[in-house]
Coordinates of C-alpha atoms in Angstrom, one line a residue:
M29 CA 75.7 -3.2 -25.0
I30 CA 72.9 -5.3 -23.4
S31 CA 73.1 -9.0 -24.0
P32 CA 70.1 -10.8 -25.6
L33 CA 69.6 -12.9 -22.4
R34 CA 69.6 -9.9 -20.1
F35 CA 67.1 -8.1 -22.4
T36 CA 64.8 -11.2 -22.5
L37 CA 64.8 -11.4 -18.6
D38 CA 64.0 -7.7 -18.2
L39 CA 61.2 -7.9 -20.8
K40 CA 59.7 -10.9 -18.9
K41 CA 59.8 -9.1 -15.5
T42 CA 58.2 -6.0 -17.1
H43 CA 55.5 -8.2 -18.5
E44 CA 54.8 -9.9 -15.2
R45 CA 54.5 -6.5 -13.4
L46 CA 52.0 -5.3 -16.0
M47 CA 50.0 -8.5 -15.7
D48 CA 49.8 -8.1 -11.9
H49 CA 48.2 -4.7 -12.3
L50 CA 45.8 -5.6 -15.0
P51 CA 42.2 -6.1 -13.8
Q52 CA 40.5 -9.5 -14.2
K53 CA 37.6 -9.4 -16.6
Q54 CA 35.7 -12.3 -15.1
L55 CA 35.9 -13.5 -11.5
S56 CA 34.2 -16.9 -12.0
T57 CA 33.0 -19.1 -14.7
D58 CA 30.4 -20.5 -12.3
P59 CA 29.3 -17.7 -9.9
C60 CA 26.9 -19.9 -7.9
G61 CA 28.5 -23.3 -8.1
P62 CA 26.6 -26.6 -7.7
N63 CA 26.2 -26.3 -4.0
M64 CA 24.8 -22.8 -3.7
L65 CA 23.2 -22.3 -0.3
P66 CA 19.7 -20.8 0.1
G67 CA 19.9 -17.2 1.3
P68 CA 18.2 -13.8 1.0
C69 CA 19.6 -13.2 -2.5
A70 CA 20.1 -15.9 -5.1
V71 CA 21.6 -15.0 -8.5
I72 CA 19.8 -16.4 -11.5
R73 CA 22.1 -18.0 -14.1
A74 CA 21.3 -18.5 -17.7
S75 CA 20.4 -22.1 -18.4
P76 CA 22.8 -23.8 -20.8
A77 CA 19.8 -25.4 -22.6
L78 CA 18.4 -22.0 -23.5
P79 CA 20.1 -19.4 -25.8
S80 CA 21.7 -16.6 -23.9
Q81 CA 20.7 -13.0 -24.3
P82 CA 23.2 -11.0 -26.4
P83 CA 25.8 -9.2 -24.3
V84 CA 24.6 -5.9 -23.0
P85 CA 27.2 -3.3 -22.5
G86 CA 27.4 -2.4 -18.8
P87 CA 29.7 -1.9 -15.8
H88 CA 32.0 -4.8 -14.8
L89 CA 33.7 -5.4 -11.5
F90 CA 37.5 -5.3 -11.8
T91 CA 39.5 -6.7 -8.9
P92 CA 43.3 -7.2 -8.9
P93 CA 44.3 -10.8 -8.5
E94 CA 46.6 -10.0 -5.5
V95 CA 43.6 -8.6 -3.6
L96 CA 41.6 -11.7 -4.3
K97 CA 44.4 -13.9 -3.1
K98 CA 44.7 -12.0 0.1
Q99 CA 41.0 -11.9 0.8
S100 CA 39.9 -15.4 0.0
G101 CA 43.1 -17.5 -0.5
L102 CA 41.7 -18.6 -3.9
G103 CA 43.0 -18.3 -7.4
P104 CA 42.2 -15.2 -9.5
T105 CA 39.4 -17.0 -11.3
Q106 CA 37.6 -18.4 -8.2
V107 CA 35.2 -17.0 -5.6
P108 CA 34.2 -18.6 -2.4
T109 CA 30.7 -20.3 -2.3
K110 CA 29.9 -19.1 1.3
G111 CA 29.6 -15.7 2.8
K112 CA 30.5 -13.8 -0.4
A113 CA 28.2 -12.0 -2.9
R114 CA 27.4 -14.2 -5.9
M115 CA 28.4 -12.4 -9.0
Q116 CA 27.4 -12.8 -12.6
S117 CA 28.9 -11.5 -15.7
V118 CA 26.8 -9.7 -18.3
E119 CA 27.1 -12.6 -20.7
D120 CA 25.3 -14.9 -18.1
R121 CA 22.4 -12.6 -17.6
P122 CA 19.1 -14.5 -17.9
T123 CA 16.6 -13.8 -20.6
P124 CA 13.0 -12.7 -19.8
Q125 CA 11.8 -16.2 -20.8
Q126 CA 14.1 -17.6 -18.1
L127 CA 13.0 -15.1 -15.5
A128 CA 9.4 -16.3 -16.0
S129 CA 10.3 -19.7 -14.9
I130 CA 11.4 -18.6 -11.4
S131 CA 9.1 -19.8 -8.7
R132 CA 8.5 -19.2 -5.0
P133 CA 8.9 -22.1 -2.5
R134 CA 5.7 -23.9 -1.7
P135 CA 4.3 -23.3 1.8
T136 CA 5.0 -26.9 2.8
A137 CA 8.6 -26.4 2.0
L138 CA 9.1 -23.3 4.1
G139 CA 11.0 -24.1 7.3
T140 CA 12.0 -22.1 10.3
K141 CA 15.7 -22.0 9.7
T142 CA 17.3 -18.6 9.8
A143 CA 18.5 -17.5 6.3
S144 CA 22.1 -16.9 5.8
K145 CA 23.2 -13.3 6.2
T146 CA 23.6 -11.2 3.1
S147 CA 27.2 -10.6 2.4
K148 CA 28.3 -7.0 2.6
I149 CA 29.7 -5.4 -0.6
P150 CA 31.7 -2.2 -0.3
L151 CA 29.7 0.8 -1.4
E152 CA 32.3 1.9 -4.0
S153 CA 32.1 -1.5 -5.7
S154 CA 28.4 -2.1 -5.4
K155 CA 27.7 0.6 -8.0
D156 CA 29.7 -1.3 -10.6
I157 CA 28.3 -4.8 -9.9
D158 CA 26.0 -6.0 -12.6
L159 CA 23.8 -8.6 -10.8
I160 CA 20.3 -9.9 -11.2
P161 CA 19.4 -10.9 -7.6
V162 CA 16.1 -12.3 -6.5
C163 CA 15.4 -11.1 -2.9
I164 CA 12.4 -12.7 -1.2
P165 CA 10.7 -10.7 1.5
G166 CA 9.8 -12.7 4.6
P167 CA 9.2 -12.9 8.3
Q168 CA 12.7 -12.4 9.7
S169 CA 13.2 -9.0 8.0
A170 CA 11.8 -7.1 5.1
N171 CA 14.1 -8.8 2.6
V172 CA 14.8 -12.3 4.0
L173 CA 12.7 -15.4 3.7
P174 CA 14.0 -18.8 4.9
H175 CA 13.4 -21.5 2.3
S176 CA 14.7 -25.0 1.5
S177 CA 17.5 -25.4 -1.0
S178 CA 15.8 -28.5 -2.3
E179 CA 12.8 -26.6 -3.5
P180 CA 12.8 -24.2 -6.5
S181 CA 12.5 -20.5 -5.6
F182 CA 9.2 -18.6 -6.3
P183 CA 6.6 -21.1 -7.6
L184 CA 4.2 -18.9 -9.4
N185 CA 1.3 -21.4 -8.8
Y186 CA 0.3 -23.4 -5.8
P187 CA -0.4 -27.1 -6.0
Q188 CA -4.2 -26.6 -5.8
S189 CA -6.0 -24.9 -8.6
P190 CA -7.3 -22.3 -8.9
Q191 CA -5.3 -20.3 -6.5
P192 CA -4.5 -16.7 -6.1
Y193 CA -1.9 -15.6 -8.6
L194 CA 1.0 -14.0 -6.8
K195 CA 3.1 -11.5 -8.6
P196 CA 6.4 -11.4 -6.6
T197 CA 8.6 -8.4 -7.0
L198 CA 12.3 -8.1 -6.3
S199 CA 13.9 -6.2 -3.5
P200 CA 13.9 -2.4 -3.7
N201 CA 16.7 -0.5 -5.4
L202 CA 17.6 -3.3 -7.8
T203 CA 15.5 -4.6 -10.6
P204 CA 11.8 -4.4 -11.6
S205 CA 9.2 -7.0 -10.7
L206 CA 8.9 -10.6 -11.9
S207 CA 5.8 -11.6 -13.8
P208 CA 5.0 -14.2 -16.4
K209 CA 6.0 -11.7 -19.1
P210 CA 8.7 -9.7 -17.4
S211 CA 10.3 -6.6 -18.9
L212 CA 13.7 -5.6 -17.6
N213 CA 13.8 -1.9 -16.8
P214 CA 17.3 -0.4 -17.1
Q215 CA 16.4 2.2 -14.6
P216 CA 16.1 0.7 -11.1
Q217 CA 13.3 2.0 -8.9
K218 CA 14.4 3.0 -5.4
I219 CA 11.9 2.2 -2.6
P220 CA 12.8 2.7 1.1
L221 CA 12.8 -0.1 3.6
P222 CA 9.9 -0.5 6.0
G223 CA 10.1 2.0 8.8
T224 CA 11.5 4.8 6.7
S225 CA 9.8 7.6 4.8
T226 CA 10.9 9.5 1.7
K227 CA 10.1 13.1 1.9
S228 CA 10.7 14.3 -1.6
Q229 CA 10.6 11.0 -3.5
T230 CA 8.0 10.8 -6.2
Q231 CA 7.2 8.2 -8.7
S232 CA 6.2 8.8 -12.3
E233 CA 2.4 9.1 -12.8
R234 CA 1.2 6.0 -14.5
P235 CA -2.1 6.2 -16.3
G236 CA -3.6 2.8 -15.4
G237 CA -1.6 1.3 -12.5
E238 CA 1.2 -0.2 -14.7
N239 CA 3.5 -0.9 -11.7
N240 CA 2.9 -2.6 -8.5
D241 CA 2.3 0.5 -6.4
F242 CA -1.1 1.1 -5.0
R243 CA -1.7 4.8 -4.5
V244 CA -3.8 5.9 -1.5
Y245 CA -5.0 9.5 -1.0
I246 CA -6.2 10.4 2.6
V247 CA -8.1 13.5 3.7
T248 CA -9.0 14.5 7.2
W249 CA -11.2 17.4 8.1
N250 CA -13.1 18.7 11.1
V251 CA -16.0 20.4 9.3
G252 CA -17.4 22.0 12.5
S253 CA -21.1 21.0 11.7
A254 CA -20.9 23.2 8.6
V255 CA -23.0 22.7 5.4
P256 CA -20.8 21.3 2.7
P257 CA -19.4 23.7 0.1
D258 CA -20.5 23.5 -3.5
D259 CA -17.2 22.1 -4.8
I260 CA -14.5 20.1 -3.0
T261 CA -12.7 18.8 -6.1
S262 CA -9.5 20.6 -5.2
L263 CA -9.5 18.7 -1.9
F264 CA -8.5 15.5 -3.8
G265 CA -5.5 16.9 -5.5
P266 CA -4.8 18.0 -9.1
N267 CA -4.7 14.4 -10.4
V268 CA -8.1 13.3 -9.4
S269 CA -9.3 13.2 -13.0
D270 CA -6.4 11.1 -14.5
G271 CA -7.0 7.9 -12.6
S272 CA -3.5 7.9 -11.0
I273 CA -5.0 7.5 -7.5
D274 CA -6.3 4.0 -6.7
M275 CA -8.1 4.8 -3.5
F276 CA -9.5 7.8 -1.7
I277 CA -10.0 7.8 2.1
I278 CA -12.1 10.6 3.6
G279 CA -12.3 11.1 7.4
L280 CA -14.6 13.8 8.7
Q281 CA -15.2 15.0 12.3
E282 CA -18.0 17.1 13.7
V283 CA -20.4 16.3 10.9
N284 CA -23.8 17.8 11.9
S285 CA -25.2 15.3 14.3
M286 CA -28.2 17.1 15.7
I287 CA -31.2 14.8 16.2
N288 CA -33.3 16.3 13.4
K289 CA -30.3 16.1 11.0
R290 CA -29.7 12.4 11.9
L291 CA -33.3 11.5 11.2
K292 CA -33.0 13.1 7.8
D293 CA -29.8 11.1 7.1
V294 CA -31.6 7.9 8.0
L295 CA -34.4 8.6 5.6
F296 CA -32.3 10.0 2.8
S297 CA -28.5 10.3 2.7
D298 CA -25.9 12.4 4.4
Q299 CA -25.0 15.6 2.5
W300 CA -21.2 15.0 2.8
I301 CA -21.6 11.4 1.5
E302 CA -23.6 12.6 -1.5
L303 CA -21.1 15.4 -2.2
C304 CA -18.1 13.0 -2.1
M305 CA -19.9 10.5 -4.4
D306 CA -20.9 13.3 -6.8
T307 CA -17.3 14.5 -6.9
L308 CA -15.5 11.1 -7.3
S309 CA -17.9 8.8 -9.2
P310 CA -17.6 10.7 -12.5
F311 CA -13.9 9.8 -12.5
G312 CA -14.6 6.0 -12.0
Y313 CA -14.5 5.8 -8.2
V314 CA -16.9 3.7 -6.2
L315 CA -17.8 3.9 -2.5
V316 CA -16.5 0.7 -1.0
A317 CA -17.2 1.3 2.7
S318 CA -18.7 3.9 4.9
Q319 CA -19.0 4.1 8.7
R320 CA -20.6 6.9 10.7
M321 CA -20.7 7.4 14.5
Q322 CA -22.7 10.6 15.2
G323 CA -20.3 13.3 13.9
V324 CA -17.4 11.0 13.0
L325 CA -17.6 9.8 9.4
L326 CA -15.3 7.5 7.3
L327 CA -15.6 7.0 3.6
V328 CA -13.5 4.6 1.4
F329 CA -13.6 5.1 -2.4
S330 CA -11.8 2.9 -4.9
K331 CA -11.4 2.7 -8.7
F332 CA -14.1 0.3 -9.9
C333 CA -11.6 -2.0 -11.6
H334 CA -10.0 -2.8 -8.2
L335 CA -13.3 -3.9 -6.6
P336 CA -12.9 -7.7 -7.1
F337 CA -9.6 -7.5 -5.2
L338 CA -10.8 -5.6 -2.1
R339 CA -12.1 -8.4 0.1
G340 CA -13.3 -8.9 3.6
V341 CA -14.6 -5.3 4.0
Q342 CA -15.5 -4.7 7.6
T343 CA -16.2 -1.5 9.7
Q344 CA -16.1 -0.8 13.4
S345 CA -16.9 2.2 15.7
T346 CA -15.9 2.9 19.3
R347 CA -17.5 5.6 21.5
T348 CA -15.3 7.3 24.0
G349 CA -17.3 10.5 24.8
L350 CA -19.0 10.7 28.3
G351 CA -17.1 7.5 29.4
G352 CA -18.0 5.6 26.3
Y353 CA -21.7 6.4 26.1
W354 CA -21.6 9.3 23.6
G355 CA -20.2 9.2 20.1
N356 CA -19.0 12.8 19.7
K357 CA -15.5 11.4 20.4
G358 CA -14.1 8.1 19.5
G359 CA -13.0 6.3 16.3
V360 CA -14.4 4.6 13.3
S361 CA -12.5 2.2 11.1
A362 CA -12.7 0.2 7.8
R363 CA -10.5 -2.8 7.1
M364 CA -10.1 -4.9 4.0
T365 CA -7.5 -6.9 2.1
L366 CA -6.0 -5.0 -0.8
F367 CA -4.8 -7.6 -3.4
G368 CA -4.1 -10.0 -0.5
H369 CA -2.7 -7.6 2.1
P370 CA -4.7 -6.6 5.1
V371 CA -5.0 -2.8 5.5
C372 CA -6.9 -0.8 8.1
F373 CA -8.0 2.9 8.0
L374 CA -8.8 4.5 11.4
N375 CA -10.4 7.9 11.7
C376 CA -10.4 9.4 15.3
H377 CA -11.7 12.4 17.1
L378 CA -9.9 12.6 20.4
P379 CA -10.5 14.8 23.5
A380 CA -9.7 18.5 23.1
H381 CA -7.8 21.0 25.3
M382 CA -4.1 21.2 26.3
R383 CA -4.6 19.5 29.7
N384 CA -6.1 16.3 28.2
L385 CA -3.0 14.8 26.8
E386 CA -3.3 11.7 29.0
Q387 CA -7.0 11.3 28.2
R388 CA -6.2 11.4 24.5
M389 CA -3.7 8.5 24.9
E390 CA -6.2 6.5 27.0
D391 CA -8.9 7.0 24.5
F392 CA -6.7 5.9 21.6
E393 CA -5.6 2.8 23.5
S394 CA -9.3 2.0 24.3
I395 CA -10.2 2.3 20.6
L396 CA -7.4 -0.1 19.6
Q397 CA -8.5 -2.6 22.2
Q398 CA -12.2 -2.5 21.5
Q399 CA -12.1 -2.7 17.7
Q400 CA -11.9 -6.3 16.7
F401 CA -12.6 -7.9 13.3
E402 CA -13.8 -11.3 12.3
G403 CA -12.0 -13.9 10.2
G404 CA -8.3 -14.1 9.1
T405 CA -5.3 -13.3 11.2
A406 CA -5.7 -9.5 11.3
T407 CA -8.4 -9.4 14.1
G408 CA -7.1 -6.2 15.8
V409 CA -6.2 -2.9 14.2
L410 CA -2.5 -3.3 14.8
D411 CA -2.5 -6.8 13.3
H412 CA -2.9 -5.4 9.8
D413 CA 0.1 -5.0 7.5
V414 CA -0.5 -1.3 7.2
V415 CA -2.6 1.0 9.5
F416 CA -3.4 4.5 8.6
W417 CA -4.4 6.6 11.6
F418 CA -5.8 10.1 11.0
G419 CA -8.4 12.6 12.2
D420 CA -8.7 15.5 14.6
L421 CA -6.3 14.1 17.2
N422 CA -6.3 17.3 19.2
F423 CA -2.7 17.4 20.2
R424 CA -1.4 20.8 21.1
I425 CA 1.8 22.8 21.3
E426 CA 3.2 23.1 24.8
D427 CA 5.3 25.7 26.7
Y428 CA 5.0 28.6 24.1
D429 CA 2.3 31.2 24.5
I430 CA 0.0 32.3 21.7
H431 CA 2.2 35.2 20.7
V432 CA 5.4 33.1 20.4
V433 CA 3.5 30.5 18.3
K434 CA 2.0 33.1 16.0
C435 CA 5.4 34.8 15.5
A436 CA 7.0 31.4 14.7
I437 CA 4.3 30.8 12.1
E438 CA 4.7 34.2 10.5
S439 CA 8.5 33.8 10.4
S440 CA 8.3 30.3 9.0
K441 CA 10.1 28.8 12.0
L442 CA 7.8 25.7 12.2
P443 CA 10.5 23.3 13.3
L444 CA 10.7 25.3 16.6
L445 CA 7.0 24.5 17.2
C446 CA 7.3 20.8 16.1
E447 CA 9.7 20.2 18.9
R448 CA 7.0 21.1 21.5
D449 CA 4.2 19.4 19.7
Q450 CA 2.5 16.9 22.1
L451 CA 2.2 14.1 19.6
N452 CA 5.9 14.3 18.5
M453 CA 6.9 14.2 22.2
A454 CA 4.5 11.4 23.1
K455 CA 5.9 9.2 20.4
N456 CA 9.1 9.0 22.4
T457 CA 7.4 8.1 25.6
E458 CA 4.1 6.3 24.9
A459 CA 4.3 2.6 24.1
I460 CA 1.0 2.7 22.3
L461 CA 2.5 5.0 19.7
E462 CA 5.5 2.8 18.9
G463 CA 5.9 2.3 15.2
F464 CA 3.6 5.1 14.1
M465 CA 5.3 7.4 11.6
E466 CA 4.4 10.8 10.2
G467 CA 5.9 13.1 7.6
P468 CA 7.4 16.4 8.4
L469 CA 5.0 19.2 9.3
K470 CA 5.8 21.8 6.7
F471 CA 2.4 23.4 6.7
P472 CA 1.1 25.9 9.3
P473 CA -1.0 24.7 12.2
T474 CA -4.5 23.9 10.9
Y475 CA -6.4 25.0 14.1
K476 CA -8.0 27.4 15.2
F477 CA -9.3 29.9 12.6
D478 CA -12.1 32.4 12.6
V479 CA -14.8 30.8 10.5
G480 CA -14.9 32.3 7.0
T481 CA -11.4 33.7 7.3
H482 CA -7.7 32.7 7.2
T483 CA -7.1 34.4 10.5
Y484 CA -6.2 32.5 13.7
D485 CA -8.7 32.7 16.5
T486 CA -9.4 36.3 17.6
S487 CA -12.3 35.4 19.9
A488 CA -12.3 35.8 23.7
K489 CA -10.9 32.2 24.1
K490 CA -8.0 33.0 21.8
R491 CA -7.1 29.3 21.2
K492 CA -3.4 28.7 20.6
P493 CA -2.7 27.5 17.0
A494 CA -1.9 23.8 16.9
W495 CA -1.6 20.8 14.5
T496 CA -4.7 19.1 15.6
D497 CA -5.4 17.4 12.2
R498 CA -2.9 14.7 11.5
I499 CA -2.2 11.6 9.3
L500 CA 0.1 8.9 10.5
W501 CA 0.8 5.3 9.4
R502 CA 2.3 2.1 10.9
L503 CA 3.7 -1.0 9.4
R504 CA 3.1 -4.3 11.1
R505 CA 6.1 -5.8 12.9
T506 CA 7.8 -8.6 11.0
G507 CA 8.6 -12.0 12.4
S508 CA 5.2 -13.6 12.4
P509 CA 5.3 -17.4 12.1
V510 CA 5.4 -18.9 8.6
P511 CA 2.4 -21.2 7.8
T512 CA 3.3 -24.8 7.1
H513 CA 0.4 -25.9 5.0
N514 CA -2.2 -24.6 2.5
A515 CA -5.0 -24.3 5.0
S516 CA -3.2 -21.9 7.2
L517 CA -2.0 -20.0 4.1
Q518 CA -5.6 -19.6 3.0
R519 CA -6.8 -18.5 6.5
G520 CA -4.0 -16.0 6.9
L521 CA -4.2 -14.9 3.2
T522 CA -0.4 -14.7 3.0
S523 CA -0.3 -12.1 5.8
W524 CA 3.0 -13.6 6.9
L525 CA 4.6 -11.8 3.9
G526 CA 2.9 -8.6 4.8
G527 CA 5.8 -7.1 6.6
A528 CA 7.5 -6.6 3.3
T529 CA 4.8 -4.1 2.2
K530 CA 6.4 -0.7 1.9
V531 CA 4.8 2.7 2.3
I532 CA 6.1 5.9 0.7
Q533 CA 4.6 9.3 1.5
H534 CA 4.6 11.6 -1.5
K535 CA 2.7 14.6 -0.1
Y536 CA 1.6 15.9 3.3
Q537 CA -0.2 19.2 3.1
S538 CA -3.0 21.4 4.3
H539 CA -5.7 23.0 2.1
M540 CA -5.9 26.6 3.4
G541 CA -8.4 27.8 0.9
F542 CA -11.4 26.2 2.7
T543 CA -13.0 28.5 5.3
I544 CA -16.3 26.9 6.3
S545 CA -14.8 25.5 9.5
D546 CA -12.4 26.6 12.2
H547 CA -10.1 23.7 11.0
K548 CA -8.3 23.4 7.7
P549 CA -8.4 20.1 5.9
V550 CA -5.2 18.0 5.7
S551 CA -4.4 15.5 3.0
S552 CA -1.6 13.0 2.2
L553 CA -0.7 10.9 -0.8
F554 CA 0.9 7.4 -0.2
S555 CA 2.2 4.6 -2.4
L556 CA 1.8 1.1 -1.1
H557 CA 4.4 -1.2 -2.7
F558 CA 3.2 -4.8 -2.4
P559 CA 5.7 -7.7 -2.7
F560 CA 3.1 -9.6 -4.6
R561 CA -0.6 -9.3 -5.7
V562 CA -3.5 -11.6 -5.4
D563 CA -5.2 -10.5 -8.6
L564 CA -7.4 -13.3 -9.9
P565 CA -11.1 -12.6 -9.2
L566 CA -13.0 -15.2 -7.1
V567 CA -15.8 -15.1 -9.7
E568 CA -15.4 -14.6 -13.4
L569 CA -18.3 -13.4 -15.5
Q570 CA -18.9 -14.0 -19.2
V571 CA -21.6 -12.0 -21.0
N572 CA -22.4 -11.1 -24.6
K573 CA -20.9 -7.8 -25.6
E574 CA -24.2 -6.5 -26.9
W575 CA -27.7 -7.3 -25.6
C576 CA -30.1 -6.9 -28.5
K577 CA -32.9 -9.2 -27.3
A578 CA -34.1 -10.6 -24.0
S579 CA -32.4 -14.0 -24.5
D580 CA -29.0 -12.1 -24.5
A581 CA -29.5 -11.1 -20.9
T582 CA -27.8 -14.3 -19.6
V583 CA -24.7 -14.1 -17.4
R584 CA -22.5 -17.1 -17.0
F585 CA -20.0 -17.3 -14.2
T586 CA -17.3 -19.6 -12.9
V587 CA -16.4 -19.7 -9.2
A588 CA -13.0 -20.4 -7.7
S589 CA -12.8 -23.5 -5.7
T590 CA -11.7 -21.5 -2.6
Y591 CA -14.7 -19.2 -2.7
Q592 CA -17.5 -19.8 -0.2
R593 CA -20.8 -19.1 -1.9
S594 CA -23.9 -17.8 -0.1
S595 CA -27.6 -18.1 -1.1
W596 CA -27.7 -14.3 -0.6
D597 CA -25.1 -13.6 -3.3
W598 CA -26.4 -11.7 -6.3
V599 CA -25.5 -10.5 -9.8
A600 CA -26.4 -6.9 -10.7
I601 CA -26.3 -4.6 -13.7
Y602 CA -24.5 -1.4 -13.1
K603 CA -24.3 1.7 -15.3
V604 CA -20.7 2.6 -16.0
G605 CA -19.9 5.3 -13.4
F606 CA -22.0 3.8 -10.6
R607 CA -21.4 5.1 -7.1
H608 CA -21.7 2.1 -4.8
H609 CA -22.5 -1.6 -4.8
K610 CA -26.3 -0.9 -4.3
D611 CA -26.4 1.6 -7.1
Y612 CA -27.6 -1.0 -9.6
Q613 CA -30.1 -0.9 -12.4
A614 CA -31.3 -4.5 -11.8
Y615 CA -30.2 -7.6 -9.9
V616 CA -31.0 -11.3 -9.7
W617 CA -30.1 -13.7 -6.9
A618 CA -27.3 -16.1 -7.6
K619 CA -29.0 -19.0 -5.8
G620 CA -28.0 -22.7 -6.1
E621 CA -24.8 -24.2 -4.9
H622 CA -23.9 -25.5 -8.4
A623 CA -25.6 -22.7 -10.5
T624 CA -23.3 -21.4 -13.2
Q625 CA -25.6 -18.7 -14.8
V626 CA -28.4 -16.3 -14.1
T627 CA -30.9 -14.6 -16.5
F628 CA -32.4 -11.2 -16.1
S629 CA -36.1 -10.9 -16.9
E630 CA -37.0 -8.6 -19.8
E631 CA -39.0 -6.1 -17.6
D632 CA -35.9 -5.6 -15.4
L633 CA -33.5 -4.7 -18.2
P634 CA -32.5 -1.0 -18.4
R635 CA -33.7 0.8 -21.5
D636 CA -31.0 3.5 -21.8
D637 CA -28.6 3.1 -24.7
C638 CA -25.3 3.3 -22.8
K639 CA -22.7 1.0 -21.5
Y640 CA -23.2 -1.2 -18.5
I641 CA -21.2 -3.6 -16.4
L642 CA -22.1 -6.8 -14.5
G643 CA -21.0 -7.4 -11.0
Y644 CA -21.1 -10.4 -8.6
F645 CA -21.7 -9.3 -5.0
S646 CA -20.6 -11.6 -2.2
N647 CA -22.7 -11.5 0.9
I648 CA -20.1 -13.1 3.1
M649 CA -17.2 -10.8 2.0
N650 CA -19.5 -7.7 1.7
S651 CA -17.9 -6.7 -1.6
I652 CA -18.0 -7.2 -5.3
V653 CA -15.8 -10.2 -6.1
G654 CA -16.3 -10.3 -9.9
L655 CA -16.8 -7.8 -12.7
S656 CA -17.6 -8.3 -16.4
S657 CA -16.3 -6.3 -19.4
P658 CA -18.6 -3.4 -20.5
V659 CA -21.9 -4.4 -22.2
Q660 CA -23.7 -2.3 -24.7

């Protein structure tokens, strides 16, 4: 018979063994502590002065106390304040109202100290950690920004007013963006880091740009001096009518550049430009920029609601044909800032033939060196946050003869040809191509076809099939200096944060149905994920919703203090569905440094009973910087 004392001791030992194996429900009552150091990720705690959000059921992190003691030397309810991931229980999760109070450090508080390294969390445990981290992108890497611990994180407004409103977003793979009225999405959105591409990753189609992604659709096509077809709607993808694309970029090569054709284009308008405007303007897209150099043409279309946030529009062209005297070869570009982020689009037509690989590289380098833009910090092509390079780049497939290439195409062994593609090989050896990325070539070579057919070249020349038509992109290197005062911030337009812009390629395909040229068009769909958006217009327009009499035709406007006005600025009346900034019904000069309104004369007012929109055009920025709501 067991004595009562013996039974009590055995029971106590059993209880202790069970307790040692039980997981701890909470690691710390104060995950950050009073002396939390600044770092790439800071966990937001619920303020005791505000009511906490009701507990949300979710995964917890369970860690045996013995493991904690061995790793940190602390008690089971303590965590170290340095070098470890700050953790937060579900009960301490902040409310949306508290998230709205988070602010980014002022430019004057930004130092040059290196931020502390992010602690590594084991992969098995990271799936179960329920955190709300704020990761600030910055110059050292895509997700690190040094800042002072004495300043609050993320001030949503700068000291001066008005200033661009910045919408910071959190680091990828974690939580949705922060805004004045945030909504926590339980499904995290995964976005790859800069320098990576996602082949099959697609995002849900949003009807009106509900998230921070800016969708860009690029088309390149060597049209071989052909007359445009009657319909090119399919060239812009199946979603052209639903408004899910924010911007269309069209790069054409070998547009008919005979002298008689060029004279007609000067007097009237190019057939290709007219066709593209006729195709896209009914869906609400406006021609933002166009640049033509003989047969090389670049067109930029944007949804009209984005126009006030596409600023600093400039174009350039560089001739490389006949030693730089002829524009049959070369490059044309258009650059602008998209919601505060400098982006450049470069359309090139490089020298042809297998033997001219070195000449192609020299011409591309010459284009990059000669194209310079005015104002801001992004003066060269490669200074922009994102560069899209596309066109008839004329790279060929080496080593294999035409029969081997055709057999590989017919048997769908395209990776075999990709290995000997000149551009793919040059990216490993040519310094000028460093950083340029391209999606996988899963479509057949787009050159050379018999015109009017889908058959590769059967002429006497028998050109070997090749991927001459390409679309690549490049992200600017991070590590640019951080501005230390407001003036440099305004000049650079926050370009020091641009390295955190991410690019996702959704589609990369050819359009084999078009037969007017010996080339097939190639298109690609991208998402640009901005870490913030400058989305307050420089000029705000106020008008009456209905104009019933001449006295109603008065437009009042307010100008941001940072905006530089010009005596050549003007306010115009556009019909909803207009095609470009000069496609106005009437306009009036916005003269006077302190003028706050303009009035249209009665004889200038349109007579059609339809909806119109008012736009303020900036002569200095060469773009519309303010739009009104529709007017009847």
